[in-house]
XYZ file of C-alpha atoms in Angstrom:
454
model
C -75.869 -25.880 -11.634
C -71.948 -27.333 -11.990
C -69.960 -25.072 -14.044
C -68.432 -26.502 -17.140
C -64.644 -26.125 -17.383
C -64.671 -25.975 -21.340
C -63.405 -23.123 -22.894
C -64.572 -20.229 -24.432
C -67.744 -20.419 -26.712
C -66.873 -21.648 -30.173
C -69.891 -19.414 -31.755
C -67.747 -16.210 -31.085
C -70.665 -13.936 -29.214
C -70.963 -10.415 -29.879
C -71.621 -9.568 -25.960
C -69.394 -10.317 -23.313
C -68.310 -13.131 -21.356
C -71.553 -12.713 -18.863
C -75.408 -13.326 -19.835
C -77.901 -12.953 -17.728
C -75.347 -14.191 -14.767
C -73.961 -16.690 -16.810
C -70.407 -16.554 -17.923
C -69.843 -18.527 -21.794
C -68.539 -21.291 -20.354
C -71.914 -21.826 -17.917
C -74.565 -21.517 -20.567
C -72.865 -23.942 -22.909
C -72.233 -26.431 -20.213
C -76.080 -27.144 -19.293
C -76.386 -29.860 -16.837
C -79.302 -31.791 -15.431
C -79.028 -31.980 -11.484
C -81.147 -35.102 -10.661
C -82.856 -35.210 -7.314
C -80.794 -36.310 -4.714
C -78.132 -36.996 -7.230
C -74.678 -35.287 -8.515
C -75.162 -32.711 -11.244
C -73.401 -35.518 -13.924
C -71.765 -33.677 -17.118
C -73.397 -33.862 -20.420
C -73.305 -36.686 -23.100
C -71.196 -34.094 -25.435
C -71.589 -34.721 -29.080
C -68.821 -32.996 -30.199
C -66.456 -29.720 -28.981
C -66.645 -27.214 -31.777
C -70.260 -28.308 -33.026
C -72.379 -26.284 -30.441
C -72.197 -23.293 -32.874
C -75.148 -23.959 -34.505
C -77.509 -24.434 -31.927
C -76.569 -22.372 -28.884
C -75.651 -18.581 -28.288
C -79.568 -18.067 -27.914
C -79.448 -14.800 -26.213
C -77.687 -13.120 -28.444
C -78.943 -9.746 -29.709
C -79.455 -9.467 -33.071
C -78.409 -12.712 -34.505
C -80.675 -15.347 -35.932
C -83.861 -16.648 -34.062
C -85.904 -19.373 -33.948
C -88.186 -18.974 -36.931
C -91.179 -20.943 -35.363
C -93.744 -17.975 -35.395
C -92.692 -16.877 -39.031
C -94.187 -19.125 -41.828
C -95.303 -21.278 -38.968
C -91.330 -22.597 -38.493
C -91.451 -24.188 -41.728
C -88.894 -21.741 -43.557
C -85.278 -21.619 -44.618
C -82.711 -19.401 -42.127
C -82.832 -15.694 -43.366
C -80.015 -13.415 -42.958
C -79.835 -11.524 -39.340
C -79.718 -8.232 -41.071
C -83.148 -8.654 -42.578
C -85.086 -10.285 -40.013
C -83.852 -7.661 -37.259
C -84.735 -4.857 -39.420
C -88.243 -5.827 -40.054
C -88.280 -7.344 -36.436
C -87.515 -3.652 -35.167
C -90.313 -2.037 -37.478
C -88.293 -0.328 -39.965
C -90.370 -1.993 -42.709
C -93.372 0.053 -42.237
C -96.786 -1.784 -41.508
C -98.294 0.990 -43.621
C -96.560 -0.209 -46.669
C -99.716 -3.050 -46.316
C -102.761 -1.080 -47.760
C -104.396 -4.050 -49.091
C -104.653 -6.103 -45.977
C -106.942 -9.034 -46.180
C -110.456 -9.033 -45.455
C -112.148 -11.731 -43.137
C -109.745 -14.583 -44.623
C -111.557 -14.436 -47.692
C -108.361 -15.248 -49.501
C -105.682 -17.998 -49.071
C -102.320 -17.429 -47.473
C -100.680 -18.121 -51.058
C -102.494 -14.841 -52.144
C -101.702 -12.953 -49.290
C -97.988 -13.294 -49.707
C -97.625 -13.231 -53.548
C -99.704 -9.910 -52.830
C -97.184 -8.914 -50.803
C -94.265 -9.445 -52.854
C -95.832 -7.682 -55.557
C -95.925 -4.320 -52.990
C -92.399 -4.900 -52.231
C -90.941 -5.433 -55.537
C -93.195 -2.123 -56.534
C -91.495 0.122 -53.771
C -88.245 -1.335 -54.416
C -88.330 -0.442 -57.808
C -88.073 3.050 -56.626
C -85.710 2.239 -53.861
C -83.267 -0.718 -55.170
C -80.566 -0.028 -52.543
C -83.112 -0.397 -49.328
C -81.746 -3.448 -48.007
C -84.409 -3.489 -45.325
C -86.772 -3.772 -48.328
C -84.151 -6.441 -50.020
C -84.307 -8.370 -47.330
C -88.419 -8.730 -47.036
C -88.275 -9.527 -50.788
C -85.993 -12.697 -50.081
C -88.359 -13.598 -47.199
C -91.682 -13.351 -49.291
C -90.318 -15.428 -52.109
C -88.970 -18.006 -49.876
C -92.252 -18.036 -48.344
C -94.038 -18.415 -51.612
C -92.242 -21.029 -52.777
C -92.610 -22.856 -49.339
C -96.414 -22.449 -49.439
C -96.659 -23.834 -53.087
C -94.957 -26.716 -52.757
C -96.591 -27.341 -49.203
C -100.280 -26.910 -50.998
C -99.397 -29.279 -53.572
C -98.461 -31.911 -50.595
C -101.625 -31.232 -49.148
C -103.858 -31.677 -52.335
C -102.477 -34.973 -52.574
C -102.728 -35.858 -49.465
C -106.613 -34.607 -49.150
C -107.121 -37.383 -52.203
C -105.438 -40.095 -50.458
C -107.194 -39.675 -47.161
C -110.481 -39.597 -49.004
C -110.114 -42.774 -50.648
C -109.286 -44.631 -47.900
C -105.009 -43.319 -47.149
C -104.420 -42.079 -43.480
C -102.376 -39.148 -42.408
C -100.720 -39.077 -38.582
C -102.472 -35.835 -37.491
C -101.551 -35.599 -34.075
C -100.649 -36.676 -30.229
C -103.084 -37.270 -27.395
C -100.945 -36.241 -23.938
C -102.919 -36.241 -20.887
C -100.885 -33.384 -18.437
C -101.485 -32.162 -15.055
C -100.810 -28.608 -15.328
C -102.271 -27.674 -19.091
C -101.410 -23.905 -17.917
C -97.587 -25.214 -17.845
C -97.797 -27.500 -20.615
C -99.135 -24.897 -23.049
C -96.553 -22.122 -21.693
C -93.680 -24.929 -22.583
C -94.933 -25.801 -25.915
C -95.710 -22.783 -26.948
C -93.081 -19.782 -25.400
C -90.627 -22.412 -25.264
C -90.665 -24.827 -28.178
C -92.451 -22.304 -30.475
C -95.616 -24.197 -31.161
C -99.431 -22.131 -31.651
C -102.475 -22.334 -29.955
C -104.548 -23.704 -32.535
C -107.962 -24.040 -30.636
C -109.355 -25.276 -27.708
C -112.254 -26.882 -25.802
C -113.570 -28.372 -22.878
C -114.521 -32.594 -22.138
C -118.133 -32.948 -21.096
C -116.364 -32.962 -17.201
C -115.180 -29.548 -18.077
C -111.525 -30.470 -18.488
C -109.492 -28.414 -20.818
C -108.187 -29.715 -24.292
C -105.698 -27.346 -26.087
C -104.185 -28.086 -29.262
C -100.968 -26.961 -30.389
C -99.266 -26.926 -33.623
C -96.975 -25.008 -36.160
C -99.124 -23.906 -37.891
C -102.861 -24.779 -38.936
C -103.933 -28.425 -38.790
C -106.273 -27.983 -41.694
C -105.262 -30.099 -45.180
C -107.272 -26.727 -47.147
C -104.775 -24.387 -46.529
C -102.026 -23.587 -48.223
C -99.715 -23.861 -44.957
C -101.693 -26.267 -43.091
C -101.292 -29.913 -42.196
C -99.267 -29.274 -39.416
C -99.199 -32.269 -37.071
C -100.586 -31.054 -33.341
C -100.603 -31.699 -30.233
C -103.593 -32.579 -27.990
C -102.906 -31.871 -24.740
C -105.967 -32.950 -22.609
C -106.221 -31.663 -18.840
C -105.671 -34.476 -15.915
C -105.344 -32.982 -12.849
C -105.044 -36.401 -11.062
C -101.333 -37.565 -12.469
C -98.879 -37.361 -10.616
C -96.745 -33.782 -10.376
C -93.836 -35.157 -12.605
C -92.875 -38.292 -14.511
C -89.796 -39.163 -16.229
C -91.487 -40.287 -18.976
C -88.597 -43.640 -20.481
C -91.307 -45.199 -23.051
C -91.334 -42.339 -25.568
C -89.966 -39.044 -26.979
C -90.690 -36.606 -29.470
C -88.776 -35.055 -31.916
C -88.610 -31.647 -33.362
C -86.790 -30.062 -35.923
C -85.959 -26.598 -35.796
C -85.781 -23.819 -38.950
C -82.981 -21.789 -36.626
C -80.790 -22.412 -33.409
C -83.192 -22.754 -30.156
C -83.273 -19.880 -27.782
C -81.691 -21.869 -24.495
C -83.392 -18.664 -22.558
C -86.901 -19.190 -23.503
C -87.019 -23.008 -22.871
C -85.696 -22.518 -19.173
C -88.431 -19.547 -19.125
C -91.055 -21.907 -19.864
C -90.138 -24.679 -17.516
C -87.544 -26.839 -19.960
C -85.030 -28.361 -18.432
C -81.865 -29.316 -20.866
C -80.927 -32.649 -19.972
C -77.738 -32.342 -22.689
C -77.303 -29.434 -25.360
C -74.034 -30.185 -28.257
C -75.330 -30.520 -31.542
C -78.450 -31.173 -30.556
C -81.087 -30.819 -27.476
C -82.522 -33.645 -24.788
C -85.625 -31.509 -23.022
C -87.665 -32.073 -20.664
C -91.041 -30.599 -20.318
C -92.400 -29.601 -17.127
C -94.164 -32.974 -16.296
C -91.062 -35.008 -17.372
C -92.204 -35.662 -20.983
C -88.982 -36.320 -23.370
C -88.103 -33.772 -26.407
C -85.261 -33.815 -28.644
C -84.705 -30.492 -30.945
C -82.349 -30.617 -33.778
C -82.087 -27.397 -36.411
C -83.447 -29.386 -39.928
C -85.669 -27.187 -42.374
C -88.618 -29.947 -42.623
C -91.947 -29.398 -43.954
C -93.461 -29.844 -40.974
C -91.185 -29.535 -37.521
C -93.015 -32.273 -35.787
C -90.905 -35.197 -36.974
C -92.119 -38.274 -34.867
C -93.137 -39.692 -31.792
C -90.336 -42.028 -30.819
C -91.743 -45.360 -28.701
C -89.403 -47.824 -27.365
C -90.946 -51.681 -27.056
C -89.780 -54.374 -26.175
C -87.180 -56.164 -28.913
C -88.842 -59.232 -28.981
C -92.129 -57.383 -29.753
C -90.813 -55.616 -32.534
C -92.350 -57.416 -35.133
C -95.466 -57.587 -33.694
C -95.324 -54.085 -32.910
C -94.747 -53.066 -37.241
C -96.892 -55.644 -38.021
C -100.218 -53.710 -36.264
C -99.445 -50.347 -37.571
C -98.906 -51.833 -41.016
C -101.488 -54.390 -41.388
C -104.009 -53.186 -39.289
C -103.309 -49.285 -39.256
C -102.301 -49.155 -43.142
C -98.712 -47.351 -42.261
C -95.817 -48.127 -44.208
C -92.390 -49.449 -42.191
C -89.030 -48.087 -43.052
C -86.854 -50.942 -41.620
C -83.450 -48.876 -42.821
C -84.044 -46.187 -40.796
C -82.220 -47.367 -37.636
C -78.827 -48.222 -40.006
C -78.528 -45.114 -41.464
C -75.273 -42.964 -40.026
C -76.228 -39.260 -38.985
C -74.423 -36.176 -38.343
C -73.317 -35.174 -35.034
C -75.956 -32.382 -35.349
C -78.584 -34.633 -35.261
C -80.296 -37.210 -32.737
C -78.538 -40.685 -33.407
C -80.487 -43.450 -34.271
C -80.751 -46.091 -32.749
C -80.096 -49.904 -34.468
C -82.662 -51.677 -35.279
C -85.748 -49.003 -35.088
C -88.434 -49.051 -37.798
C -90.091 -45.893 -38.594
C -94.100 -45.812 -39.138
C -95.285 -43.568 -41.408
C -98.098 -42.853 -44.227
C -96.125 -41.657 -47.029
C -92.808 -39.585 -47.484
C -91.422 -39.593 -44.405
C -89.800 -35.892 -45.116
C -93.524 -35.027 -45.475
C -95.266 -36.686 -42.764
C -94.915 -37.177 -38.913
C -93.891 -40.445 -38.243
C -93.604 -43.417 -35.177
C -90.224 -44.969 -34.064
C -90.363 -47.938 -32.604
C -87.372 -48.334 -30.880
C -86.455 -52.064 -29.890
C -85.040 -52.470 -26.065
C -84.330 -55.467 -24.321
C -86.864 -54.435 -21.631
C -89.598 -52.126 -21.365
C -90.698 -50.641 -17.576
C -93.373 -48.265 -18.614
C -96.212 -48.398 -21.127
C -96.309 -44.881 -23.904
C -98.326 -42.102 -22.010
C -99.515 -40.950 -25.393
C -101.961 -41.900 -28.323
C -101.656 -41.064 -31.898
C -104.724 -39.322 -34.148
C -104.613 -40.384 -37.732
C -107.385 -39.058 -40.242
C -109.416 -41.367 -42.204
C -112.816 -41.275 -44.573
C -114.742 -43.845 -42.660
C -113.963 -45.107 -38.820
C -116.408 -47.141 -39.627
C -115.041 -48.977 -42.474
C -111.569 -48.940 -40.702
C -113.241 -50.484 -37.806
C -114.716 -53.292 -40.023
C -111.450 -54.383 -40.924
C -110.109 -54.132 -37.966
C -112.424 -56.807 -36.777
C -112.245 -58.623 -39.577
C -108.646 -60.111 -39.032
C -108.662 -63.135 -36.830
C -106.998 -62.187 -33.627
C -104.618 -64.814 -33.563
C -102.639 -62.905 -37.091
C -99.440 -61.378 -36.317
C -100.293 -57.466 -35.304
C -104.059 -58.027 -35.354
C -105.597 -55.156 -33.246
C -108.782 -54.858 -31.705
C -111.812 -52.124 -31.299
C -111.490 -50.160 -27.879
C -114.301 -47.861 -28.583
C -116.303 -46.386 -31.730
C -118.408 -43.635 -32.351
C -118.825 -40.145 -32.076
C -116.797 -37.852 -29.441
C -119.328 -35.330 -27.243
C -119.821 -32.165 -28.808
C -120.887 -29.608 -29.235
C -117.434 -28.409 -31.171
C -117.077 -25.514 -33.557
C -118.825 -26.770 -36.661
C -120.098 -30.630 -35.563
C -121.740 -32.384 -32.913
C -119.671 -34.415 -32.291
C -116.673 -36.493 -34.304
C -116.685 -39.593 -35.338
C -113.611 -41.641 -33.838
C -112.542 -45.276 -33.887
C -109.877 -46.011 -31.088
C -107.780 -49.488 -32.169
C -105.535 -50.817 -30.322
C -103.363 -54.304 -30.333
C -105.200 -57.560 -29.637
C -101.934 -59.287 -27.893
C -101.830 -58.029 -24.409
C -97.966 -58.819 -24.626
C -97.626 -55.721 -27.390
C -97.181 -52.532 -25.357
C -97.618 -49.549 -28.422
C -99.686 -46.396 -28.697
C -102.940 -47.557 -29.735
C -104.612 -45.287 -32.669
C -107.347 -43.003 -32.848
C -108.562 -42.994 -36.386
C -111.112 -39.698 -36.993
C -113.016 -38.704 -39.561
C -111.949 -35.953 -41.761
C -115.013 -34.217 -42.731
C -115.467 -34.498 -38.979
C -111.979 -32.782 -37.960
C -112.258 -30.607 -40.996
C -115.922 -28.963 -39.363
C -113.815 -28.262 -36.129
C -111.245 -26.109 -37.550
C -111.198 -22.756 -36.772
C -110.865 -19.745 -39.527
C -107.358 -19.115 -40.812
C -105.656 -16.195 -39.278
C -103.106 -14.167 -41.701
C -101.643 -11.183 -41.387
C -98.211 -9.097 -42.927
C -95.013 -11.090 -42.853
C -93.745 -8.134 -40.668
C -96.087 -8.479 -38.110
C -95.204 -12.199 -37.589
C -91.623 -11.572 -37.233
C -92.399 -8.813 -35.232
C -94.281 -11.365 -33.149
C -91.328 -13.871 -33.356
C -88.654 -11.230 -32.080
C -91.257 -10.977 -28.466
């Protein structure tokens, strides 16, 4: 790996100049050496802005806050989450624990709180218990206004709205892929199951993909077992993008086989089969912000036109004009975002426009729906020859057995114009994915930030 000749780090860290082997100047200057190529130095974004994202092997400063609150909450101070990280907020203090998920995360965390506030009522100047208090009501406020998003959106899917749910990604190695997304990116195994040919199918999330939770609706990842592809593509025809609570840990993403194409401001990954990920820090509802596609410019309308008329998204043709900060992935002129709502709320598509496309989007997208049946009717319904019209790959129900169903109910669309190279759309049905979901897991706050500090 070259050696950047920048100076010293601009985050000021607590250790000395050498990490793990690594002087300052090495870990901040992260270059991609392409095969059979020149290590080439990094797009910077900026001198001074790497503060906020690097120094991730620092002891005792702040973390990536995937695991806790499922990477959905707002930076807390280093003092507390170390000290309850370390165990000095006793796991005793929880007498009450839950029994068998019988009652919602909500409850589980206003129970909490009420311990806390009880204890520190005897002890007001325990910062350790202070610090747990600001966590838990941060947390409770997160999961109310998240479970009013999600009763809302539970109405709109059942009369006939749609909600992006999540990615099909064929990889080689699902081993890899699972270490990466999860150790690395700070994703969850959510649940798993094998194809009728006895491949493996592991989705991941943050957090649980259920809409009847109070922190669910997490956007996933399906990442289906293919042992035929080939060892690694560099994937040009799409990305994804991530936001993160908390600066990424550069240490655990080269641990899990990332490799940090550029890191100022904001990260370019790659996962171990070549896939593209950008990470920014953003507090976000849900981290999974979208699936970015690039198609061909002259296709672009086309392109909107299917996953609005056909799919039932909504296109957001300012996105690409609006200015960002340097800590954040630029956008590119001229894309449209794809979405089903609030944008904020829900994962969305990019389509990028480009003036040529080499490679068609590895990747489909899952969006829920009450009836693939009545989606599929108007699918088929619009004349082929209308701009964006799509066309019926394959309906009915995916081979079960699964954990409550079957078998699921799926309607794959895709584009009738064989000149229109998108993702095409797997529409399920949500009673269907609902029956598959596995029980919710809680446990103490401290015990997930103990997890989070592993």
């Amino acid at each position: 790996m070259a050696v950047s000749q920048r100076g010293p780090c601009a985050c000021a860290c607590p250790r000395g100049g050498q990490v793990r082997g690594r002087s300052r100047p090495q870990r901040h200057g992260l270059q991609r050496r392409a095969k059979g190529r020149q290590a080439a130095p990094l797009s910077g974004q900026g001198g001074q802005q790497e503060s906020r994202m690097c120094c991730p092997d620092n002891a005792g400063e702040q973390q990536p806050t995937a695991a806790l609150g499922w990477g959905r909450r707002k930076v807390v101070t280093n003092f507390a989450a170390a000290s309850i990280a370390l165990g000095i907020a006793s796991e005793a203090s929880v007498s009450w624990a839950l029994a068998k998920g019988d009652e919602g995360i909500l409850q589980y965390r206003k129970k909490e709180l009420e311990d806390v506030v009880s204890r520190l009522s005897s002890d007001p100047k325990n910062n350790v218990l202070t610090g747990e208090k600001y966590l838990l009501e941060s947390e409770t406020k997160r999961i109310e206004k998240n479970a009013a998003f999600l009763g809302a959106k539970r109405s709109d899917v059942k009369s006939g709205g749609g909600f992006i749910q999540h990615a099909v990604l064929e990889v080689r190695d699902i081993d890899k892929a699972v270490t990466f997304w999860t150790k690395g990116i700070g994703m969850s195994v959510n649940r798993e199951r094998k194809t009728p040919e006895g491949k493996r199918v592991v989705f991941v999330s943050f957090g649980p993909e259920t809409l009847n939770v109070g922190d669910g609706g997490m956007f996933s990842l399906e990442l289906t077992e293919n042992p035929s592809l080939p060892a690694e593509v560099e994937s040009r025809s799409f990305f994804f993008q991530i936001c993160q609570t908390n600066a990424v840990r550069v240490s655990k993403l080269y641990n899990a086989g990332g490799e940090i194409v550029s890191g100022y401001g904001w990260f370019d990954i790659l996962a171990p089969e070549g896939h593209k990920v950008r990470v920014y820090v953003e507090n976000r509802r849900d981290p999974f912000e979208l699936i970015g596609v690039r198609v061909k410019a002259s296709t672009l309308d086309q392109a909107v036109a299917f996953y609005e008329r056909t799919c039932g998204m909504t296109a957001d043709r300012s996105y690409g004009n609006v200015k960002v900060g340097t800590f954040e992935p630029p956008r590119e002129e001229g894309s449209v975002l794809m979405t089903y709502g609030t944008p904020s709320d829900n994962t969305g598509i990019l389509l990028i426009p480009q003036k040529e496309v080499d490679s068609r989007p590895e990747v489909k997208v899952a969006v829920l729906t009450d009836d693939v049946y009545k989606r599929e009717k108007n699918v088929t319904s619009t004349t082929s020859s209308v701009a964006g019209a799509g066309e019926t790959a394959f309906i009915g129900s995916v081979p079960g057995p699964f954990l409550g169903n079957s078998g699921t109910k799926i309607a794959v669309v895709k584009p009738s114009a064989g000149t229109l190279v998108v993702p095409p759309v797997i529409f399920v049905d949500y009673e269907d994915f609902e029956s598959e979901q596995p029980a919710p897991k809680i446990q103490p706050i401290t015990k997930e930030i103990q997890a989070l500090s592993g």
